Amino acid sequence: LDPVRDSPEDVLLVGTGLTAVDLALTLDRPGRTVHALSRSGLLPQPHALGPAGVMPAPDGLDDTSLGRLRRAVYRQVSRSVRTHGDWRPGLDSLRPHTARLWRSLTPEEREEFLAREGALWNTHRHRMAPATAEHVSRARTARRLHVHTGTVVRVTEAEQGSLAVELSGGATLPVGWVVDCTGPGRRLDAPLWQDLFASGTAVPGPLAMGAATRDGQLLDADGRARLPLFTLGAPRRGELWETTAIPEIRVQAAELAHRLLPLSERRRGSRRPVDGHGLPLSTHAEAAASYRSGLDRVLKVRSGAEDAFARAVALDPGFALGHAALALLGHECAAAVDVPRALADAQRSARERADERERSFVDVVTRRVTGDDGDEALVRHLREHRGDALALAAAVPTIAFSGVSDLQDDDALRLLDLTSPAYDGHWFHTSLLAFLRQEQGRLHEAGELAHRALAAEPASGHAVHALAHVHYESGAHEAGRDWLDGWVSGRGRGAVHRAHFSWHIALHELALDDPAAVRKRWFAQLAPGRVVSGVRALVDSGSLLWRARVSDSWQGDFPVAGVLEAVERDVLERPQTAFTALHAAVALTAAGDLAALRRLRD
């Protein structure tokens, strides 16, 4: 680009996406006109100036046609505008489901979507930063940037080496340079890809977009993944559609690394794949990769763990740990899992194919589900298998699991001391220690540990939870509110218990005597049914209402009925843990439901 940048001549950018925007700003200078051309003539929309609200995905996304899906998306966007005054949360709520929805469409529906909504989707989904949008607006106002709708019809060389570019609308642009900003097209035309296609080792993907793949592995002309050849990013557009942004590519790269590492270890003589902490897994490489992804999400307190574990057992129905992990999430985290079936599959698989650690973990989960000395079994398991991160996460009560019910702070610290050599300062272990230190009142030490863990893994929900307590208990309400608000709208967007982090922000706002902010946050991020459901509505939404009421920070109608409607009656009156029972008592007291309180007591 140096010759283009140094040249005084006008420039035509073919494309109006983010690449064209970046180049337009790079080449912007007084006396030069930059033209940008695309079939739609649409520029990317800007990101919001401040953190946008959060919305759950709309109903009706399963087994749907393009027409019904189109209506569901437009309704979601309209609902987002009504709720948040912004369309972005509605569109962002679709992001975790885009690949699945794309796969559910027929080839004809995909083609129709690309023709009718492709450009509109791209300009709203792939947005530019607010500062960039402001710069673009200034350049257009000053007429240094012109955006055209159409295509290039003809290019001829004019005087002194300049170019005359004729557009489909009839206009002719005199420019010195034409820069292709269209990004990867449907077809892969690099020599390597052409050789792979010519040999039948690879074939074009659906709608001739990229290459045909299955979970990133190239499919041959017979539709089989015979060779260990993988790709990621834009070549997977036919399979995934949304596969060019860094968050998606980062996930693909991590999953690919998990798949390739066991392959290389097997070639060096390794008998079995391992989990993220080096413990052997009684399964094959693909299922192990999905299990590692699920475990990583559990340890970070991020969403998607249930889907990853489900994928692991789908790849290997005899994988005992995968079934046991699903049963644990269903029992303790209210995940949508058939717990009895998952438990039965785990027990059967453990009998058929599992090592001693895996059988022990299946026994632990069985005892916790059935109420047969599950806490004691979990502690015994950790004494024998100190590097079992999923077991440690289940034992230490912070935010993800209820923990061992009678595990006092000193006991929990002894458990962390016992397991510490197996982790060697790993961010997960450090995050748990940070939380326990703040429970002891050692706030400065807890803050340092949390920051150390976050430096290694910025998405660690346990460390963020510890730091949220440190800020609150030390009275750093403004700093705590601002830091946590920034994390929730950034790294924390995929957190499982995002509502709980929003609850922590609201506590800071209560302490700062800002009832308007508390009320706004409750309706935007904690309102039952629309935003939060199940136990989280009880624990976060209900307890925030109660705190706001007893501090005279809530004016008008007190919407506790919505909290109770979002929770199943058995959870309210026959809760599984004392933690849930306490919050049920608070909500029922707020509602004045004495009969239900008596049933809860009994």
Coordinates of C-alpha atoms in Angstrom, one line a residue:
L1 CA 0.0 0.0 0.0
D2 CA 2.9 2.4 0.3
P3 CA 2.8 3.4 -3.4
V4 CA -0.9 4.1 -3.1
R5 CA -0.5 6.0 0.2
D6 CA 2.3 8.2 -1.2
S7 CA 0.5 8.9 -4.5
P8 CA -1.6 12.1 -4.8
E9 CA -4.1 10.4 -7.1
D10 CA -7.7 9.4 -6.3
V11 CA -8.4 5.7 -5.4
L12 CA -11.2 3.3 -6.0
L13 CA -11.9 0.6 -3.4
V14 CA -13.9 -2.3 -4.7
G15 CA -15.9 -3.3 -1.7
T16 CA -17.6 -1.4 1.2
G17 CA -16.9 -3.7 4.1
L18 CA -14.6 -3.3 7.0
T19 CA -11.5 -3.8 4.9
A20 CA -12.6 -1.0 2.6
V21 CA -13.3 1.2 5.7
D22 CA -9.9 0.6 7.1
L23 CA -8.2 1.4 3.8
A24 CA -10.4 4.5 3.2
L25 CA -9.2 5.9 6.5
T26 CA -5.6 4.9 5.9
L27 CA -5.6 6.6 2.5
D28 CA -7.7 9.6 3.5
R29 CA -5.8 12.9 3.0
P30 CA -6.6 16.5 1.9
G31 CA -6.9 16.8 -1.9
R32 CA -7.6 13.1 -2.5
T33 CA -11.0 11.5 -3.2
V34 CA -11.5 7.9 -2.2
H35 CA -14.3 6.0 -3.9
A36 CA -15.8 2.8 -2.5
L37 CA -18.0 0.6 -4.7
S38 CA -20.2 -2.4 -3.9
R39 CA -23.4 -4.0 -5.3
S40 CA -25.3 -2.9 -2.1
G41 CA -23.5 0.4 -1.5
L42 CA -23.9 -0.3 2.2
L43 CA -21.2 0.5 4.8
P44 CA -20.8 -1.4 8.1
Q45 CA -23.0 -0.1 10.9
P46 CA -21.2 1.3 13.9
H47 CA -21.0 -0.4 17.3
A48 CA -22.9 1.3 20.1
L49 CA -21.1 4.0 22.1
G50 CA -21.7 2.3 25.4
P51 CA -22.3 -1.3 26.4
A52 CA -25.4 -2.7 24.8
G53 CA -28.0 -4.7 26.7
V54 CA -28.2 -8.5 26.6
M55 CA -31.0 -10.5 25.2
P56 CA -31.6 -14.3 25.1
A57 CA -32.1 -15.8 21.7
P58 CA -35.7 -15.8 20.4
D59 CA -37.9 -18.7 20.5
G60 CA -38.7 -20.6 17.3
L61 CA -35.1 -21.1 16.1
D62 CA -35.4 -24.9 15.8
D63 CA -36.4 -26.9 12.7
T64 CA -37.6 -23.7 11.0
S65 CA -37.7 -22.6 7.4
L66 CA -36.0 -19.5 6.1
G67 CA -39.4 -17.6 6.0
R68 CA -40.2 -18.4 9.6
L69 CA -36.6 -17.7 10.6
R70 CA -36.7 -14.4 8.9
R71 CA -39.8 -13.4 10.8
A72 CA -38.3 -14.6 14.1
V73 CA -35.2 -12.5 13.5
Y74 CA -37.2 -9.3 12.6
R75 CA -39.4 -9.8 15.6
Q76 CA -36.3 -10.2 17.8
V77 CA -34.8 -7.0 16.4
S78 CA -38.0 -5.1 16.9
R79 CA -38.2 -6.4 20.5
S80 CA -34.6 -5.3 21.1
V81 CA -35.4 -1.8 19.9
R82 CA -38.4 -1.6 22.2
T83 CA -36.5 -3.0 25.2
H84 CA -33.1 -1.4 24.8
G85 CA -33.6 1.3 22.3
D86 CA -31.0 -0.5 20.1
W87 CA -31.2 -3.2 17.5
R88 CA -27.7 -4.6 18.3
P89 CA -28.6 -6.8 21.3
G90 CA -31.2 -8.5 19.3
L91 CA -28.8 -9.3 16.5
D92 CA -26.0 -10.3 18.9
S93 CA -28.3 -12.8 20.6
L94 CA -28.2 -14.9 17.4
R95 CA -24.4 -15.2 17.3
P96 CA -24.1 -18.4 19.2
H97 CA -26.7 -20.1 17.0
T98 CA -25.7 -18.8 13.6
A99 CA -23.7 -21.8 12.4
R100 CA -26.5 -24.2 13.6
L101 CA -29.2 -22.1 11.8
W102 CA -27.1 -22.0 8.6
R103 CA -26.7 -25.8 8.6
S104 CA -30.5 -26.2 9.1
L105 CA -31.3 -24.3 5.9
T106 CA -31.7 -26.1 2.5
P107 CA -29.2 -25.1 -0.3
E108 CA -32.0 -23.2 -2.0
E109 CA -32.8 -21.3 1.3
R110 CA -29.1 -20.4 1.7
E111 CA -28.9 -19.1 -1.8
E112 CA -32.0 -17.0 -1.2
F113 CA -30.6 -15.6 2.0
L114 CA -27.3 -14.6 0.4
A115 CA -29.2 -12.9 -2.5
R116 CA -31.8 -11.1 -0.3
E117 CA -30.2 -10.5 3.1
G118 CA -26.5 -11.3 2.7
A119 CA -25.3 -7.7 2.4
L120 CA -27.7 -6.5 5.0
W121 CA -26.6 -9.1 7.5
N122 CA -22.9 -8.4 6.9
T123 CA -23.2 -4.7 7.4
H124 CA -25.1 -5.1 10.7
R125 CA -23.2 -8.1 12.0
H126 CA -19.7 -6.9 11.2
R127 CA -19.6 -3.4 12.6
M128 CA -17.0 -0.7 12.9
A129 CA -15.9 1.1 16.0
P130 CA -17.7 4.3 16.9
A131 CA -14.5 6.4 16.4
T132 CA -14.1 4.8 13.0
A133 CA -17.7 5.6 12.1
E134 CA -17.2 9.2 13.1
H135 CA -14.0 9.4 11.0
V136 CA -15.9 7.9 8.0
S137 CA -18.8 10.4 8.5
R138 CA -16.3 13.4 8.5
A139 CA -14.7 12.1 5.3
R140 CA -18.0 11.7 3.6
T141 CA -19.2 15.2 4.7
A142 CA -16.0 16.7 3.4
R143 CA -16.6 14.8 0.1
R144 CA -13.2 13.0 0.4
L145 CA -15.0 9.7 0.5
H146 CA -17.8 8.7 -2.0
V147 CA -19.7 5.5 -1.7
H148 CA -21.2 4.1 -5.0
T149 CA -23.7 1.3 -5.7
G150 CA -23.0 -0.9 -8.6
T151 CA -20.2 -2.9 -10.3
V152 CA -17.2 -2.2 -12.4
V153 CA -18.1 -2.6 -16.1
R154 CA -14.8 -1.6 -17.8
V155 CA -11.4 -0.2 -17.0
T156 CA -9.3 1.6 -19.6
E157 CA -5.9 3.3 -19.3
A158 CA -6.1 7.1 -19.5
E159 CA -3.4 9.7 -19.7
Q160 CA -0.2 9.4 -17.8
G161 CA -1.0 6.0 -16.6
S162 CA -4.2 6.9 -14.7
L163 CA -7.3 4.7 -15.1
A164 CA -10.9 5.4 -16.2
V165 CA -13.2 3.1 -14.4
E166 CA -16.7 2.8 -15.9
L167 CA -19.5 1.8 -13.4
S168 CA -22.7 -0.1 -14.1
G169 CA -24.7 3.1 -13.3
G170 CA -23.0 4.9 -16.2
A171 CA -20.5 7.0 -14.2
T172 CA -16.8 7.0 -15.0
L173 CA -14.3 7.5 -12.3
P174 CA -10.8 8.8 -13.1
V175 CA -8.5 7.2 -10.5
G176 CA -4.8 6.3 -10.1
W177 CA -5.3 3.1 -8.2
V178 CA -8.0 0.3 -7.8
V179 CA -7.7 -1.8 -4.7
D180 CA -9.7 -5.0 -4.2
C181 CA -11.3 -5.0 -0.8
T182 CA -13.9 -7.7 -1.4
G183 CA -12.1 -10.2 0.8
P184 CA -12.3 -14.0 0.2
G185 CA -14.9 -14.8 -2.5
R186 CA -17.0 -17.9 -2.7
R187 CA -14.3 -19.8 -4.6
L188 CA -10.9 -20.6 -3.3
D189 CA -8.6 -19.8 -6.2
A190 CA -5.1 -20.0 -4.6
P191 CA -2.8 -22.5 -6.3
L192 CA -2.8 -24.9 -3.3
W193 CA -6.6 -25.1 -3.2
Q194 CA -6.8 -25.5 -7.0
D195 CA -4.4 -28.5 -6.7
L196 CA -6.4 -30.0 -3.9
F197 CA -9.6 -29.6 -5.9
A198 CA -8.0 -31.0 -9.1
S199 CA -6.8 -34.1 -7.3
G200 CA -10.2 -34.8 -5.6
T201 CA -8.5 -34.4 -2.2
A202 CA -10.9 -31.5 -1.5
V203 CA -14.1 -30.3 -3.1
P204 CA -15.9 -26.9 -3.1
G205 CA -18.2 -26.4 -0.2
P206 CA -22.0 -25.8 -0.3
L207 CA -23.0 -23.2 -2.9
A208 CA -19.4 -23.4 -4.1
M209 CA -18.4 -21.4 -0.9
G210 CA -14.9 -22.3 0.4
A211 CA -14.2 -26.0 0.8
A212 CA -16.4 -28.9 2.0
T213 CA -15.5 -29.7 5.6
R214 CA -16.8 -31.6 8.6
D215 CA -15.8 -29.9 11.8
G216 CA -12.9 -28.3 9.8
Q217 CA -11.6 -31.5 8.3
L218 CA -11.5 -31.5 4.5
L219 CA -13.9 -33.8 2.7
D220 CA -12.9 -35.5 -0.5
A221 CA -14.9 -36.1 -3.7
D222 CA -16.7 -39.0 -2.0
G223 CA -17.7 -36.9 0.9
R224 CA -15.3 -38.6 3.3
A225 CA -12.8 -37.1 5.7
R226 CA -10.0 -39.6 4.8
L227 CA -6.9 -37.5 5.3
P228 CA -5.8 -35.5 8.4
L229 CA -6.2 -32.2 6.5
F230 CA -7.9 -29.3 8.3
T231 CA -8.7 -25.7 7.7
L232 CA -10.3 -22.8 9.5
G233 CA -11.7 -19.3 8.9
A234 CA -13.0 -18.3 5.5
P235 CA -12.6 -21.7 3.8
R236 CA -15.3 -23.0 6.2
R237 CA -17.9 -20.4 5.0
G238 CA -20.0 -23.1 3.3
E239 CA -20.2 -25.1 6.4
L240 CA -20.6 -22.3 9.0
W241 CA -21.3 -19.1 7.2
E242 CA -20.1 -16.9 10.1
T243 CA -16.4 -17.8 10.2
T244 CA -14.4 -14.7 9.4
A245 CA -14.4 -12.8 12.8
I246 CA -11.6 -13.3 15.3
P247 CA -13.9 -14.8 18.1
E248 CA -15.1 -17.6 15.8
I249 CA -11.6 -18.2 14.4
R250 CA -10.1 -18.3 17.9
V251 CA -12.6 -21.0 18.9
Q252 CA -11.9 -23.0 15.7
A253 CA -8.1 -22.7 16.3
A254 CA -8.4 -23.9 19.9
E255 CA -10.6 -26.9 18.8
L256 CA -8.2 -27.7 16.0
A257 CA -5.2 -27.6 18.4
H258 CA -7.0 -29.9 20.8
R259 CA -7.6 -32.3 17.9
L260 CA -4.1 -32.2 16.5
L261 CA -2.2 -32.5 19.8
P262 CA -3.5 -36.1 20.6
L263 CA -2.7 -37.1 17.0
S264 CA 0.9 -36.1 17.4
E265 CA 1.1 -37.6 20.9
R266 CA -0.2 -41.0 19.5
R267 CA 2.4 -40.9 16.8
R268 CA 5.0 -40.5 19.6
G269 CA 3.6 -43.6 21.4
S270 CA 1.0 -41.9 23.7
R271 CA -1.7 -44.5 24.4
R272 CA -4.6 -42.2 25.1
P273 CA -5.6 -38.5 24.6
V274 CA -5.6 -36.4 27.7
D275 CA -7.7 -33.6 29.2
G276 CA -6.5 -30.0 29.5
H277 CA -4.5 -30.9 32.7
G278 CA -2.7 -34.0 31.4
L279 CA -5.1 -36.7 32.8
P280 CA -5.8 -39.6 30.4
L281 CA -9.2 -40.0 28.8
S282 CA -10.7 -43.3 27.7
T283 CA -11.9 -42.1 24.3
H284 CA -10.6 -41.2 20.9
A285 CA -9.1 -37.9 19.8
E286 CA -12.2 -36.2 18.4
A287 CA -14.4 -36.9 21.5
A288 CA -11.5 -35.9 23.8
A289 CA -11.2 -32.5 21.9
S290 CA -14.9 -31.8 22.6
Y291 CA -14.5 -32.9 26.2
R292 CA -11.6 -30.5 26.7
S293 CA -13.6 -27.7 25.2
G294 CA -16.4 -28.4 27.6
L295 CA -14.1 -28.6 30.6
D296 CA -12.4 -25.3 29.6
R297 CA -15.7 -23.6 29.5
V298 CA -16.7 -25.0 32.9
L299 CA -13.5 -23.7 34.4
K300 CA -13.9 -20.3 32.9
V301 CA -17.7 -20.2 33.8
R302 CA -18.6 -19.7 30.2
S303 CA -21.5 -20.9 28.2
G304 CA -21.3 -23.8 25.8
A305 CA -20.0 -26.5 28.1
E306 CA -23.2 -28.6 27.9
D307 CA -23.1 -28.6 24.1
A308 CA -19.4 -29.5 24.1
F309 CA -19.9 -32.5 26.4
A310 CA -23.0 -33.5 24.4
R311 CA -20.8 -33.4 21.2
A312 CA -18.2 -35.6 23.0
V313 CA -20.7 -38.4 23.8
A314 CA -22.3 -38.1 20.4
L315 CA -18.8 -38.8 18.9
D316 CA -18.2 -41.6 21.4
P317 CA -21.3 -43.0 23.1
G318 CA -19.1 -45.1 25.3
F319 CA -17.2 -42.1 26.8
A320 CA -18.0 -42.3 30.6
L321 CA -16.6 -39.0 31.6
G322 CA -18.6 -37.1 29.0
H323 CA -21.9 -38.6 30.2
A324 CA -20.9 -38.0 33.9
A325 CA -20.1 -34.3 33.1
L326 CA -23.5 -33.9 31.5
A327 CA -25.2 -35.4 34.5
L328 CA -23.3 -33.1 36.8
L329 CA -24.3 -30.0 34.8
G330 CA -27.9 -31.1 34.7
H331 CA -28.1 -31.8 38.5
E332 CA -26.1 -28.9 39.8
C333 CA -26.4 -26.2 37.2
A334 CA -29.9 -26.7 35.9
A335 CA -28.6 -27.5 32.4
A336 CA -31.1 -29.0 29.9
V337 CA -29.9 -32.6 30.5
D338 CA -31.8 -35.8 31.0
V339 CA -29.9 -36.5 34.3
P340 CA -31.1 -40.1 34.9
R341 CA -30.3 -41.1 31.3
A342 CA -26.9 -39.4 31.3
L343 CA -26.1 -41.0 34.7
A344 CA -27.1 -44.4 33.4
D345 CA -25.0 -44.0 30.3
A346 CA -22.1 -42.9 32.5
Q347 CA -22.4 -46.0 34.7
R348 CA -22.7 -48.4 31.8
S349 CA -19.7 -46.8 30.0
A350 CA -17.6 -46.9 33.2
R351 CA -18.2 -50.6 33.5
E352 CA -17.3 -51.2 29.9
R353 CA -14.4 -48.9 29.4
A354 CA -12.8 -46.5 32.0
D355 CA -9.8 -46.2 34.2
E356 CA -9.9 -46.0 38.0
R357 CA -10.1 -42.2 38.0
E358 CA -13.0 -42.1 35.6
R359 CA -14.9 -44.8 37.5
S360 CA -14.3 -42.8 40.7
F361 CA -15.7 -39.7 39.2
V362 CA -18.8 -41.5 37.8
D363 CA -19.3 -42.8 41.4
V364 CA -19.0 -39.2 42.8
V365 CA -21.6 -37.9 40.4
T366 CA -23.9 -40.8 41.1
R367 CA -23.7 -40.2 44.8
R368 CA -24.3 -36.4 44.4
V369 CA -27.3 -37.0 42.3
T370 CA -28.8 -39.7 44.5
G371 CA -27.8 -38.0 47.8
D372 CA -25.7 -40.9 49.0
D373 CA -22.7 -39.2 50.7
G374 CA -21.8 -37.3 47.5
D375 CA -19.7 -34.7 49.4
E376 CA -17.6 -37.2 51.1
A377 CA -17.1 -39.2 47.9
L378 CA -16.0 -36.0 46.1
V379 CA -13.4 -35.1 48.7
R380 CA -12.1 -38.7 48.7
H381 CA -11.8 -38.5 44.9
L382 CA -9.8 -35.3 45.1
R383 CA -7.4 -36.8 47.6
E384 CA -6.6 -39.6 45.1
H385 CA -6.8 -37.6 41.9
R386 CA -5.6 -34.1 42.7
G387 CA -5.4 -32.8 39.1
D388 CA -9.1 -33.5 38.3
A389 CA -10.2 -30.0 37.6
L390 CA -13.9 -30.7 37.1
A391 CA -14.0 -32.4 40.5
L392 CA -12.2 -29.4 42.1
A393 CA -14.6 -27.0 40.4
A394 CA -17.6 -29.0 41.8
A395 CA -16.1 -29.1 45.3
V396 CA -15.2 -25.5 45.9
P397 CA -18.3 -23.3 46.1
T398 CA -17.8 -20.0 44.2
I399 CA -20.2 -19.4 41.4
A400 CA -20.4 -22.5 39.1
F401 CA -21.4 -25.3 41.5
S402 CA -22.9 -25.5 44.9
G403 CA -19.7 -27.2 46.3
V404 CA -19.4 -29.5 49.2
S405 CA -22.1 -28.3 51.6
D406 CA -20.1 -28.5 54.8
L407 CA -16.8 -27.4 53.4
Q408 CA -15.8 -24.5 55.6
D409 CA -13.2 -21.9 54.5
D410 CA -10.3 -23.6 56.2
D411 CA -11.4 -27.0 54.8
A412 CA -11.6 -25.5 51.3
L413 CA -8.2 -23.9 51.7
R414 CA -6.7 -27.3 52.8
L415 CA -8.3 -28.8 49.7
L416 CA -6.6 -26.2 47.5
D417 CA -3.3 -26.7 49.3
L418 CA -3.6 -30.4 48.7
T419 CA -4.3 -30.0 45.0
S420 CA -1.9 -27.1 44.4
P421 CA 1.1 -29.1 43.2
A422 CA -1.0 -30.6 40.4
Y423 CA -1.7 -27.1 39.0
D424 CA 1.6 -25.3 39.4
G425 CA 0.0 -21.8 39.5
H426 CA -2.6 -22.4 36.8
W427 CA -5.1 -19.6 36.5
F428 CA -8.0 -21.8 37.4
H429 CA -6.5 -22.8 40.8
T430 CA -5.4 -19.2 41.4
S431 CA -8.9 -18.0 40.7
L432 CA -10.4 -20.4 43.3
L433 CA -7.8 -19.3 45.8
A434 CA -8.6 -15.6 45.2
F435 CA -12.2 -16.3 46.0
L436 CA -11.4 -18.1 49.2
R437 CA -9.0 -15.4 50.3
Q438 CA -11.7 -12.7 50.0
E439 CA -14.0 -14.9 52.1
Q440 CA -11.3 -14.8 54.8
G441 CA -11.3 -11.0 54.6
R442 CA -7.7 -10.9 53.1
L443 CA -8.9 -8.6 50.4
H444 CA -5.6 -7.2 49.2
E445 CA -4.2 -10.7 48.7
A446 CA -7.4 -11.8 47.0
G447 CA -7.2 -8.9 44.6
E448 CA -3.6 -9.6 43.6
L449 CA -4.5 -13.3 43.0
A450 CA -7.5 -12.4 40.9
H451 CA -5.5 -10.0 38.8
R452 CA -2.8 -12.6 38.4
A453 CA -5.3 -15.2 37.2
L454 CA -7.0 -12.6 34.8
A455 CA -3.6 -11.7 33.3
A456 CA -3.2 -15.4 32.3
E457 CA -6.9 -15.9 31.3
P458 CA -9.0 -12.7 31.0
A459 CA -12.2 -14.8 30.7
S460 CA -11.9 -16.5 34.1
G461 CA -15.3 -16.1 35.6
H462 CA -14.0 -17.3 39.0
A463 CA -11.4 -14.6 39.2
V464 CA -13.9 -11.9 38.1
H465 CA -16.3 -13.1 40.8
A466 CA -13.5 -12.9 43.4
L467 CA -12.6 -9.4 42.2
A468 CA -16.2 -8.3 42.3
H469 CA -16.3 -9.3 46.0
V470 CA -13.0 -7.5 46.7
H471 CA -14.3 -4.3 45.2
Y472 CA -17.6 -4.4 47.1
E473 CA -16.1 -5.4 50.5
S474 CA -13.4 -2.8 50.2
G475 CA -15.9 0.0 49.4
A476 CA -14.4 0.6 45.9
H477 CA -17.9 1.0 44.4
E478 CA -17.2 3.4 41.5
A479 CA -14.1 1.5 40.4
G480 CA -15.9 -1.9 40.9
R481 CA -19.0 -0.8 39.0
D482 CA -17.0 0.6 36.0
W483 CA -14.5 -2.3 35.8
L484 CA -17.2 -5.0 36.1
D485 CA -19.5 -3.2 33.7
G486 CA -16.7 -3.1 31.1
W487 CA -15.9 -6.8 31.6
V488 CA -19.6 -7.9 31.4
S489 CA -20.0 -6.0 28.1
G490 CA -16.7 -7.4 26.7
R491 CA -15.0 -10.6 27.9
G492 CA -18.0 -11.5 29.9
R493 CA -20.5 -11.7 27.1
G494 CA -20.2 -15.5 27.0
A495 CA -20.3 -16.0 30.8
V496 CA -22.8 -18.6 32.1
H497 CA -23.8 -16.5 35.1
R498 CA -23.8 -13.1 33.5
A499 CA -26.8 -12.1 35.4
H500 CA -24.9 -12.7 38.7
F501 CA -22.2 -10.3 37.5
S502 CA -24.9 -7.8 36.6
W503 CA -26.2 -8.3 40.2
H504 CA -22.8 -7.4 41.5
I505 CA -22.8 -4.2 39.4
A506 CA -26.2 -3.3 40.8
L507 CA -25.0 -3.8 44.4
H508 CA -22.3 -1.1 43.6
E509 CA -25.1 1.1 42.3
L510 CA -27.1 0.6 45.4
A511 CA -24.1 1.5 47.6
L512 CA -23.7 4.6 45.5
D513 CA -27.3 5.6 46.1
D514 CA -28.3 5.5 42.5
P515 CA -31.8 3.9 42.5
A516 CA -32.4 4.9 38.9
A517 CA -29.4 2.9 37.7
V518 CA -30.4 -0.1 39.8
R519 CA -33.9 0.0 38.3
K520 CA -32.6 0.3 34.8
R521 CA -30.2 -2.5 35.2
W522 CA -32.8 -4.8 36.7
F523 CA -35.1 -4.4 33.8
A524 CA -32.3 -4.6 31.2
Q525 CA -30.2 -7.4 32.6
L526 CA -32.1 -9.1 35.5
A527 CA -35.8 -9.1 34.6
P528 CA -37.2 -12.6 35.0
G529 CA -38.6 -14.3 31.9
R530 CA -37.3 -11.7 29.4
V531 CA -33.6 -11.9 30.5
V532 CA -33.2 -14.3 33.4
S533 CA -35.0 -17.6 34.2
G534 CA -34.9 -20.5 36.7
V535 CA -32.7 -20.4 39.8
R536 CA -30.8 -17.4 38.6
A537 CA -34.0 -15.4 38.6
L538 CA -34.4 -16.4 42.3
V539 CA -30.8 -15.9 43.3
D540 CA -30.0 -12.7 41.4
S541 CA -33.2 -11.0 40.3
G542 CA -35.2 -11.7 43.5
S543 CA -32.4 -10.9 45.9
L544 CA -31.7 -7.6 44.2
L545 CA -35.3 -6.6 44.5
W546 CA -35.3 -7.4 48.2
R547 CA -32.1 -5.3 48.8
A548 CA -33.6 -2.4 46.8
R549 CA -36.8 -2.6 48.9
V550 CA -35.2 -2.8 52.3
S551 CA -32.9 0.2 51.4
D552 CA -35.9 2.2 50.1
S553 CA -34.3 2.3 46.7
W554 CA -37.3 0.9 44.8
Q555 CA -40.2 3.1 44.0
G556 CA -43.5 2.0 42.5
D557 CA -44.7 -1.6 41.9
F558 CA -42.6 -4.3 43.3
P559 CA -42.4 -7.0 40.6
V560 CA -41.5 -10.0 42.8
A561 CA -44.4 -12.0 41.2
G562 CA -42.3 -12.2 38.0
V563 CA -39.5 -13.8 40.0
L564 CA -41.7 -16.5 41.4
E565 CA -43.3 -17.2 38.0
A566 CA -39.8 -17.8 36.5
V567 CA -39.0 -20.5 39.0
E568 CA -40.5 -24.0 39.2
R569 CA -42.6 -24.6 42.3
D570 CA -40.4 -27.5 43.4
V571 CA -37.3 -25.3 43.4
L572 CA -39.1 -22.8 45.6
E573 CA -40.5 -25.3 48.1
R574 CA -38.2 -28.3 47.8
P575 CA -34.8 -26.8 46.8
Q576 CA -31.7 -29.0 46.4
T577 CA -29.3 -26.8 48.3
A578 CA -29.4 -24.5 51.3
F579 CA -28.2 -21.6 49.1
T580 CA -31.3 -21.9 46.9
A581 CA -33.5 -22.4 50.0
L582 CA -32.3 -19.1 51.5
H583 CA -33.1 -17.2 48.3
A584 CA -36.5 -18.9 48.0
A585 CA -37.3 -17.8 51.5
V586 CA -36.4 -14.2 50.6
A587 CA -38.5 -14.2 47.5
L588 CA -41.5 -15.8 49.2
T589 CA -41.2 -13.3 52.1
A590 CA -41.2 -10.5 49.6
A591 CA -44.3 -11.9 48.1
G592 CA -46.0 -12.5 51.5
D593 CA -46.7 -16.1 50.6
L594 CA -46.8 -17.6 54.1
A595 CA -48.3 -20.9 53.0
A596 CA -45.3 -21.5 50.6
L597 CA -42.9 -20.4 53.4
R598 CA -44.3 -23.1 55.7
R599 CA -44.0 -25.7 53.0
L600 CA -40.4 -24.6 52.4
R601 CA -39.7 -24.8 56.2
D602 CA -41.1 -28.3 56.3

